[in-house]
Short mmCIF file of N, CA and C in Angstrom, two decimals:
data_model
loop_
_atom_site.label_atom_id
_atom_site.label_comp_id
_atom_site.label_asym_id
_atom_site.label_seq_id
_atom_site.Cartn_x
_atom_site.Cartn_y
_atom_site.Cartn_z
N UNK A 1 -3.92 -11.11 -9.69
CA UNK A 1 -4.98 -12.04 -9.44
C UNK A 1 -4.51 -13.48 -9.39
N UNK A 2 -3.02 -13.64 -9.69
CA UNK A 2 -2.49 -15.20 -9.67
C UNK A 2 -2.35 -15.43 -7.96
N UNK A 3 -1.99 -14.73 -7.45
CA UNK A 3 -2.21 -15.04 -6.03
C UNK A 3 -2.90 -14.14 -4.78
N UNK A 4 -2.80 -14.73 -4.12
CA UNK A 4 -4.05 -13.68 -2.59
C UNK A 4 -3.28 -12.47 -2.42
N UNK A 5 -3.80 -11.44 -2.28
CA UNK A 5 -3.27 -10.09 -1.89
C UNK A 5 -1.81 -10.92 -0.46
N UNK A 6 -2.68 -11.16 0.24
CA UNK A 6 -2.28 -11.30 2.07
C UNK A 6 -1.20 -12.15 2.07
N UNK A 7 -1.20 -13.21 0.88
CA UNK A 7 -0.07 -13.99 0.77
C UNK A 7 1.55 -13.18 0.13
N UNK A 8 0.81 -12.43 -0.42
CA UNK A 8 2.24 -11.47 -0.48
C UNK A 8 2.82 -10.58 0.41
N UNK A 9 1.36 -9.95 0.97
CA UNK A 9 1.96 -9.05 2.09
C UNK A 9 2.71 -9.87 3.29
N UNK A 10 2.42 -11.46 3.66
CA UNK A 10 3.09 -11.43 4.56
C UNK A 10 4.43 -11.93 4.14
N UNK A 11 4.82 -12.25 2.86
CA UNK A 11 6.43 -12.69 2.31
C UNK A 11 7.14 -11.50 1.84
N UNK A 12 8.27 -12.48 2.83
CA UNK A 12 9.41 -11.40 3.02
C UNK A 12 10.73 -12.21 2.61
N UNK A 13 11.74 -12.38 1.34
CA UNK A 13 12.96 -13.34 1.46
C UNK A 13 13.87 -12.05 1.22
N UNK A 14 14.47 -12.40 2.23
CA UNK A 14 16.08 -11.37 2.48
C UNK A 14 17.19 -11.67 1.39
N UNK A 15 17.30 -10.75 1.04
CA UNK A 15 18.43 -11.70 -0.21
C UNK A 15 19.33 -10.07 0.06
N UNK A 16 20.73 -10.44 0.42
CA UNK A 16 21.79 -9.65 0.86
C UNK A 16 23.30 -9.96 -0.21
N UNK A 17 23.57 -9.62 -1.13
CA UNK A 17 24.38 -9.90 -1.77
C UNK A 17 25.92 -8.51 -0.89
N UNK A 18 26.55 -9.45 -0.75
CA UNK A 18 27.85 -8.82 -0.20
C UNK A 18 28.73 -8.50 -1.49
N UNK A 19 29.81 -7.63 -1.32
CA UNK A 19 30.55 -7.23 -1.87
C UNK A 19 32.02 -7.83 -1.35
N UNK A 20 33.17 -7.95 -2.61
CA UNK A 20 33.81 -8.90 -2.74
C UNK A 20 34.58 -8.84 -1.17
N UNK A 21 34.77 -7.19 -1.07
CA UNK A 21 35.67 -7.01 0.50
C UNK A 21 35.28 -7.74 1.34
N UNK A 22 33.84 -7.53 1.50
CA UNK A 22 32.89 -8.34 3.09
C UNK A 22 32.92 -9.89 2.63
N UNK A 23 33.39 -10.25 1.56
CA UNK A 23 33.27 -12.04 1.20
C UNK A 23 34.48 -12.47 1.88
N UNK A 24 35.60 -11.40 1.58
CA UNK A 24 37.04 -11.63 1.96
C UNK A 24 37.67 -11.38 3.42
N UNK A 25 36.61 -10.50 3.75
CA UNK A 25 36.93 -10.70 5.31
C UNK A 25 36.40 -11.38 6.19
N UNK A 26 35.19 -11.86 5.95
CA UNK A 26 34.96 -13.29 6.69
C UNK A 26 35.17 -14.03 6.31
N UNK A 27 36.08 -14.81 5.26
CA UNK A 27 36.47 -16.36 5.13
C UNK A 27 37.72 -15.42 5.78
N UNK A 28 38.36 -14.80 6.05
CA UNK A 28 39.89 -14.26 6.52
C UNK A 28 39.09 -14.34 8.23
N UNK A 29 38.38 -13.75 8.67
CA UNK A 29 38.04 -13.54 9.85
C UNK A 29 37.75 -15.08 10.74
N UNK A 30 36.97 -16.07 9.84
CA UNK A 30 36.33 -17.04 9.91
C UNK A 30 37.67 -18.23 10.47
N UNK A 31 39.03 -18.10 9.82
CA UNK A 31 40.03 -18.66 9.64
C UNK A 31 40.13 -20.85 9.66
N UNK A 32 38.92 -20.69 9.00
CA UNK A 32 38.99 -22.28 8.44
C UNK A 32 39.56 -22.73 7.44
N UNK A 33 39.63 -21.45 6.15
CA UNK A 33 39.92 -21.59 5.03
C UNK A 33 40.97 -21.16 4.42
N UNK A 34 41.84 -21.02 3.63
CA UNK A 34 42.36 -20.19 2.34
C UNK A 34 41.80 -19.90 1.80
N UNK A 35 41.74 -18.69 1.62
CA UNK A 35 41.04 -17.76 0.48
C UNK A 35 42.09 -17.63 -0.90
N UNK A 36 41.81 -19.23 -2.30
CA UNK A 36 42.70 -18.61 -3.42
C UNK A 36 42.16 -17.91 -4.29
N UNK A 37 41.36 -17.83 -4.26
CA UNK A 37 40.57 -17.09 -5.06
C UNK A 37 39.40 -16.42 -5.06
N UNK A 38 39.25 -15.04 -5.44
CA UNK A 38 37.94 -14.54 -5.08
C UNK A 38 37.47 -13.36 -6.23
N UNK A 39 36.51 -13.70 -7.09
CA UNK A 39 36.48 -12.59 -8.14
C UNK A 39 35.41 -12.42 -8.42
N UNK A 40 35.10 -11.37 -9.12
CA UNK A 40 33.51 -10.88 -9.20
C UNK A 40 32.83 -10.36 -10.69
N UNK A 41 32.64 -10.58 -11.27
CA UNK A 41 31.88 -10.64 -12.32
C UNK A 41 31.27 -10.13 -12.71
N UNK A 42 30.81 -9.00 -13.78
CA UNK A 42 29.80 -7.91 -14.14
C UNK A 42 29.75 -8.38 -15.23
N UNK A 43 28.63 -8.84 -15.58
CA UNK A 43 28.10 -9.76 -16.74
C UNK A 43 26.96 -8.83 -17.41
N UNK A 44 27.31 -7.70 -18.49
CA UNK A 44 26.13 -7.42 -19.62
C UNK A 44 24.91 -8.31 -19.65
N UNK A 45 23.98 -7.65 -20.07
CA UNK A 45 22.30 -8.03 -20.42
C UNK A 45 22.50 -8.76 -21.42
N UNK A 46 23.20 -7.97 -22.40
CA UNK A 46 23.38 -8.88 -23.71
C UNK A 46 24.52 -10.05 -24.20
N UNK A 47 24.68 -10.33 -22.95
CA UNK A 47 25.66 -12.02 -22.74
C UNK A 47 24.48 -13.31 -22.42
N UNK A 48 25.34 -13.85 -23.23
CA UNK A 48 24.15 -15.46 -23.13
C UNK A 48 25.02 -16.16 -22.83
N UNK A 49 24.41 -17.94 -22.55
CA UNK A 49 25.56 -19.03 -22.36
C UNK A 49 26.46 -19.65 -23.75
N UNK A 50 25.96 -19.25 -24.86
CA UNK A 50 26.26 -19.53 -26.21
C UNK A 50 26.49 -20.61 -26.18
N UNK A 51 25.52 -21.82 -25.78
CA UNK A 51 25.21 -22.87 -26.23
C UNK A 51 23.54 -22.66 -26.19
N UNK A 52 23.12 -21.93 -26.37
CA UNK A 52 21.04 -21.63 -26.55
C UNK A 52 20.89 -20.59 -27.18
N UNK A 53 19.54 -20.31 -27.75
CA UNK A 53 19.04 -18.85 -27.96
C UNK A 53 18.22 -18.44 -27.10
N UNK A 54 18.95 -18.73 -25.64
CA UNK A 54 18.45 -18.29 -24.25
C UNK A 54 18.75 -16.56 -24.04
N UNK A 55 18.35 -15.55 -23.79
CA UNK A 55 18.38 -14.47 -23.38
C UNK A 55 18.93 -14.32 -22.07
N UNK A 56 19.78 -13.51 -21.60
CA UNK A 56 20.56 -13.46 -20.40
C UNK A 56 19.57 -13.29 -19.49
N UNK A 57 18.45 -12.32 -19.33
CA UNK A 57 16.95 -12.53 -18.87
C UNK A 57 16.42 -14.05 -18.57
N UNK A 58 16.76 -14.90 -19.48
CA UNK A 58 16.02 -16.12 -19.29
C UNK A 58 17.00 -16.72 -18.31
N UNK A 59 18.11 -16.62 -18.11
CA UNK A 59 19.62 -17.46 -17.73
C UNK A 59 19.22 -17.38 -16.57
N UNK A 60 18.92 -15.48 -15.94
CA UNK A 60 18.99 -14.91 -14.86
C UNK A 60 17.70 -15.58 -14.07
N UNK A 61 16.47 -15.16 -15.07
CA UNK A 61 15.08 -16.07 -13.93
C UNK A 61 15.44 -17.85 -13.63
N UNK A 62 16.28 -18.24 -14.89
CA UNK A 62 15.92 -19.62 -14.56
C UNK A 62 16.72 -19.95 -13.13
N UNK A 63 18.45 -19.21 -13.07
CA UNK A 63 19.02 -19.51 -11.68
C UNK A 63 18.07 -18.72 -10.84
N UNK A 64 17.48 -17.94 -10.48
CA UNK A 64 16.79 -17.18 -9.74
C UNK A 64 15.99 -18.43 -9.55
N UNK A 65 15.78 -19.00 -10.08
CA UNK A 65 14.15 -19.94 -9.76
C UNK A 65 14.84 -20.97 -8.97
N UNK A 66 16.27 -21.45 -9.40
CA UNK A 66 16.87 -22.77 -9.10
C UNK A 66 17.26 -22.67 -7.51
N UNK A 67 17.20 -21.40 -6.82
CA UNK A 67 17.23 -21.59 -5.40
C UNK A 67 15.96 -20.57 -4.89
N UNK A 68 15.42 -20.02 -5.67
CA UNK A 68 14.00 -19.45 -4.47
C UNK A 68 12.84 -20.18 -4.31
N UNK A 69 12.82 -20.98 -5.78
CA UNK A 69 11.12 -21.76 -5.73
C UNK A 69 10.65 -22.69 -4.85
N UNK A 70 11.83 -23.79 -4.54
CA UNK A 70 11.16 -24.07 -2.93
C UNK A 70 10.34 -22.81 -1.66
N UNK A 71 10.74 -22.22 -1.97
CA UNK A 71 10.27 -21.19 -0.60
C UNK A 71 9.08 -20.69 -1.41
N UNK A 72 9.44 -20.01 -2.66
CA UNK A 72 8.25 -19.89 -3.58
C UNK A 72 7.04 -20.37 -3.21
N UNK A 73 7.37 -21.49 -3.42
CA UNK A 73 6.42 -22.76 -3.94
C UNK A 73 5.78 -23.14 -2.52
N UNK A 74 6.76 -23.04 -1.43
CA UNK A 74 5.96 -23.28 0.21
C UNK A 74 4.54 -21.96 0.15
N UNK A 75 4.93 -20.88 -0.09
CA UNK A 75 4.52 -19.65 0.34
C UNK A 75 2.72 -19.21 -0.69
N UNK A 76 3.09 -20.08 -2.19
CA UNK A 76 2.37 -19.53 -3.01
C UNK A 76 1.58 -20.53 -3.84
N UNK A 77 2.17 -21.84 -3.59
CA UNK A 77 2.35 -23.23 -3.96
C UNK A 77 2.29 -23.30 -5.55
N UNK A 78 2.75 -24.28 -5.72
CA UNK A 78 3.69 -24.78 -6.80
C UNK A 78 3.18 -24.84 -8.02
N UNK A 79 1.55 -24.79 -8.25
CA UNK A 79 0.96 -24.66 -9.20
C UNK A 79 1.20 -23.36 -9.95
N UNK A 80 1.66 -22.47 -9.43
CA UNK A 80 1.65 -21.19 -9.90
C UNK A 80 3.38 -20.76 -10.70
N UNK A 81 4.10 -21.66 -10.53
CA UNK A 81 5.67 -21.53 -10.55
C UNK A 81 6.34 -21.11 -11.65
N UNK A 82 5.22 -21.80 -12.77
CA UNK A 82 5.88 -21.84 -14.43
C UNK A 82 5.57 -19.96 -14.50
N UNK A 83 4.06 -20.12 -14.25
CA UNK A 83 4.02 -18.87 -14.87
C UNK A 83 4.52 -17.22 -14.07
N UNK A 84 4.70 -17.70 -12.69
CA UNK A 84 5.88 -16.45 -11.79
C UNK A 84 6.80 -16.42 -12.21
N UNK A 85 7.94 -17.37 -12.86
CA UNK A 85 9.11 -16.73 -13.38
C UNK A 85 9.07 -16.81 -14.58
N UNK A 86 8.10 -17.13 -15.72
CA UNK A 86 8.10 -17.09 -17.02
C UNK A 86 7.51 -15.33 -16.90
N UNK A 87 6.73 -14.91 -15.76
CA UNK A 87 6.88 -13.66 -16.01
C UNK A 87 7.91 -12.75 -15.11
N UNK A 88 8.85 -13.10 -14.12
CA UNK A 88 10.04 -12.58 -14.01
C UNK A 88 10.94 -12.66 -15.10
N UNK A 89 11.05 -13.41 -15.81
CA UNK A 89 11.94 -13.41 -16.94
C UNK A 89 11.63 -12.28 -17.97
N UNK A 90 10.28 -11.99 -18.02
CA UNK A 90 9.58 -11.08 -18.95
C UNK A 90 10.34 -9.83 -18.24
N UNK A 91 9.87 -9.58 -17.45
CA UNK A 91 10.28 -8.30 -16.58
C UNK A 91 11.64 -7.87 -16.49
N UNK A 92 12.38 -8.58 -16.47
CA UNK A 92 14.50 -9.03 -16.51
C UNK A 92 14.93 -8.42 -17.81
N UNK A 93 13.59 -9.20 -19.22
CA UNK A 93 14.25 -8.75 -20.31
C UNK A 93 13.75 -7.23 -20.64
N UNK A 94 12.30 -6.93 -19.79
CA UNK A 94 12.42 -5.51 -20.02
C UNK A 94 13.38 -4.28 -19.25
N UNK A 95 14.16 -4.82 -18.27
CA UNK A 95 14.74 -4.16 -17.29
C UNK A 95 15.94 -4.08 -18.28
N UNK A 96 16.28 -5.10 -18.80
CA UNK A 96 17.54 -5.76 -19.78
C UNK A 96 17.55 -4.53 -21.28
N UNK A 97 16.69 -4.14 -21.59
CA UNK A 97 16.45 -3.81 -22.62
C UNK A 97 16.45 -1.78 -22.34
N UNK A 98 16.60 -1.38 -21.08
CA UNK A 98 16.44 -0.13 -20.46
C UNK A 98 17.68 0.43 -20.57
N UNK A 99 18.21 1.30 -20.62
CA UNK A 99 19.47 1.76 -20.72
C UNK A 99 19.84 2.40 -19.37
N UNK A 100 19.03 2.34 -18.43
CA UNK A 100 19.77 2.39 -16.81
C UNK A 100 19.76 0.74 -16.21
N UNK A 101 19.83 -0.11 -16.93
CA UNK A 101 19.92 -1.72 -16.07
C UNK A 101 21.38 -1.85 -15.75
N UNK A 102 21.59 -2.00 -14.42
CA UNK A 102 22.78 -2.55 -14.24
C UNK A 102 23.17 -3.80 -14.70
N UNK A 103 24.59 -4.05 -14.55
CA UNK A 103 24.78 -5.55 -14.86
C UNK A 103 24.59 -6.64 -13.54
N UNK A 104 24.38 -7.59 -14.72
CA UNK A 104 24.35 -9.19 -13.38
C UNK A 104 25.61 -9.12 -12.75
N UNK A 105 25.84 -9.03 -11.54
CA UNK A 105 26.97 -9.77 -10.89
C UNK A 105 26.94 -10.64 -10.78
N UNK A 106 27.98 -11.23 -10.47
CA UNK A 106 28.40 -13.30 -10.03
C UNK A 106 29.91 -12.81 -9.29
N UNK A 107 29.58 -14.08 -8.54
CA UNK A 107 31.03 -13.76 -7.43
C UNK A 107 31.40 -14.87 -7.35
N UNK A 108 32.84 -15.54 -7.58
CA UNK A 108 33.31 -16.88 -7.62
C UNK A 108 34.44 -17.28 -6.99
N UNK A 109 34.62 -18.17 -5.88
CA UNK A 109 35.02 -18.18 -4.87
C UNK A 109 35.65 -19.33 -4.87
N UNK A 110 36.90 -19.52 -4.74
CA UNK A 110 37.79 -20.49 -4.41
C UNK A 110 38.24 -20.81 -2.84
N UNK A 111 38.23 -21.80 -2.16
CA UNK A 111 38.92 -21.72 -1.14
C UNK A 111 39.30 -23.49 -0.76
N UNK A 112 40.74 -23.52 0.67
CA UNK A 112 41.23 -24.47 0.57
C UNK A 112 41.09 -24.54 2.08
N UNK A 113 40.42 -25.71 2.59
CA UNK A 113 40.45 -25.89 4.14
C UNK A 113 42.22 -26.35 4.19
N UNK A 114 42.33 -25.38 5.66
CA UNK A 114 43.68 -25.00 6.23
C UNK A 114 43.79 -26.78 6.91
#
């Protein structure tokens, strides 16, 4: 009831996370760059930044928010923002708390224009 049925049905954000091979063959394919580095990250539920008593759940919605909520916020507007990812975060830590949750990936990428 926080937002219109129709406004959801018509949003759609593509989110395609590649794997480290397909990262490495287009900066190799692409040939602008050096590729020095390229590594990938499987980060447990129960890892924090250990500077908070932030929940890896909370870590995960807050970057999640730090690049979708513009589009969010176009689509659903902005009044609604705190409480969509204060309850994605809810949902993260129950996914977090399941014993089939995969881990967070992160992929970190070095490179040196040729």
């Amino acid at each position: 009831g926080v937002i219109k049925e129709a406004d959801l049905h018509s949003f759609n954000l593509p989110i395609y996370t590649p794997s480290k091979e397909e990262v490495e063959g287009i900066v190799r394919s692409e040939g602008s760059f050096n590729l020095e580095k390229l590594e990938r990250f499987l980060i447990p539920w129960d890892a924090n930044d250990g500077n908070s008593n932030a929940t890896t759940a909370e870590i995960v919605a807050n970057f999640t928010r730090a690049f979708t909520e513009p589009i969010m916020a176009a689509q659903f507007g902005s009044s609604i923002m705190d409480e969509m990812y204060e309850r994605f975060g809810h949902k993260l830590g129950e996914l977090q708390s399941s014993t089939d949750a995969p881990p967070f990936s992160n992929m970190v990428i070095s490179l040196c224009k040729k």
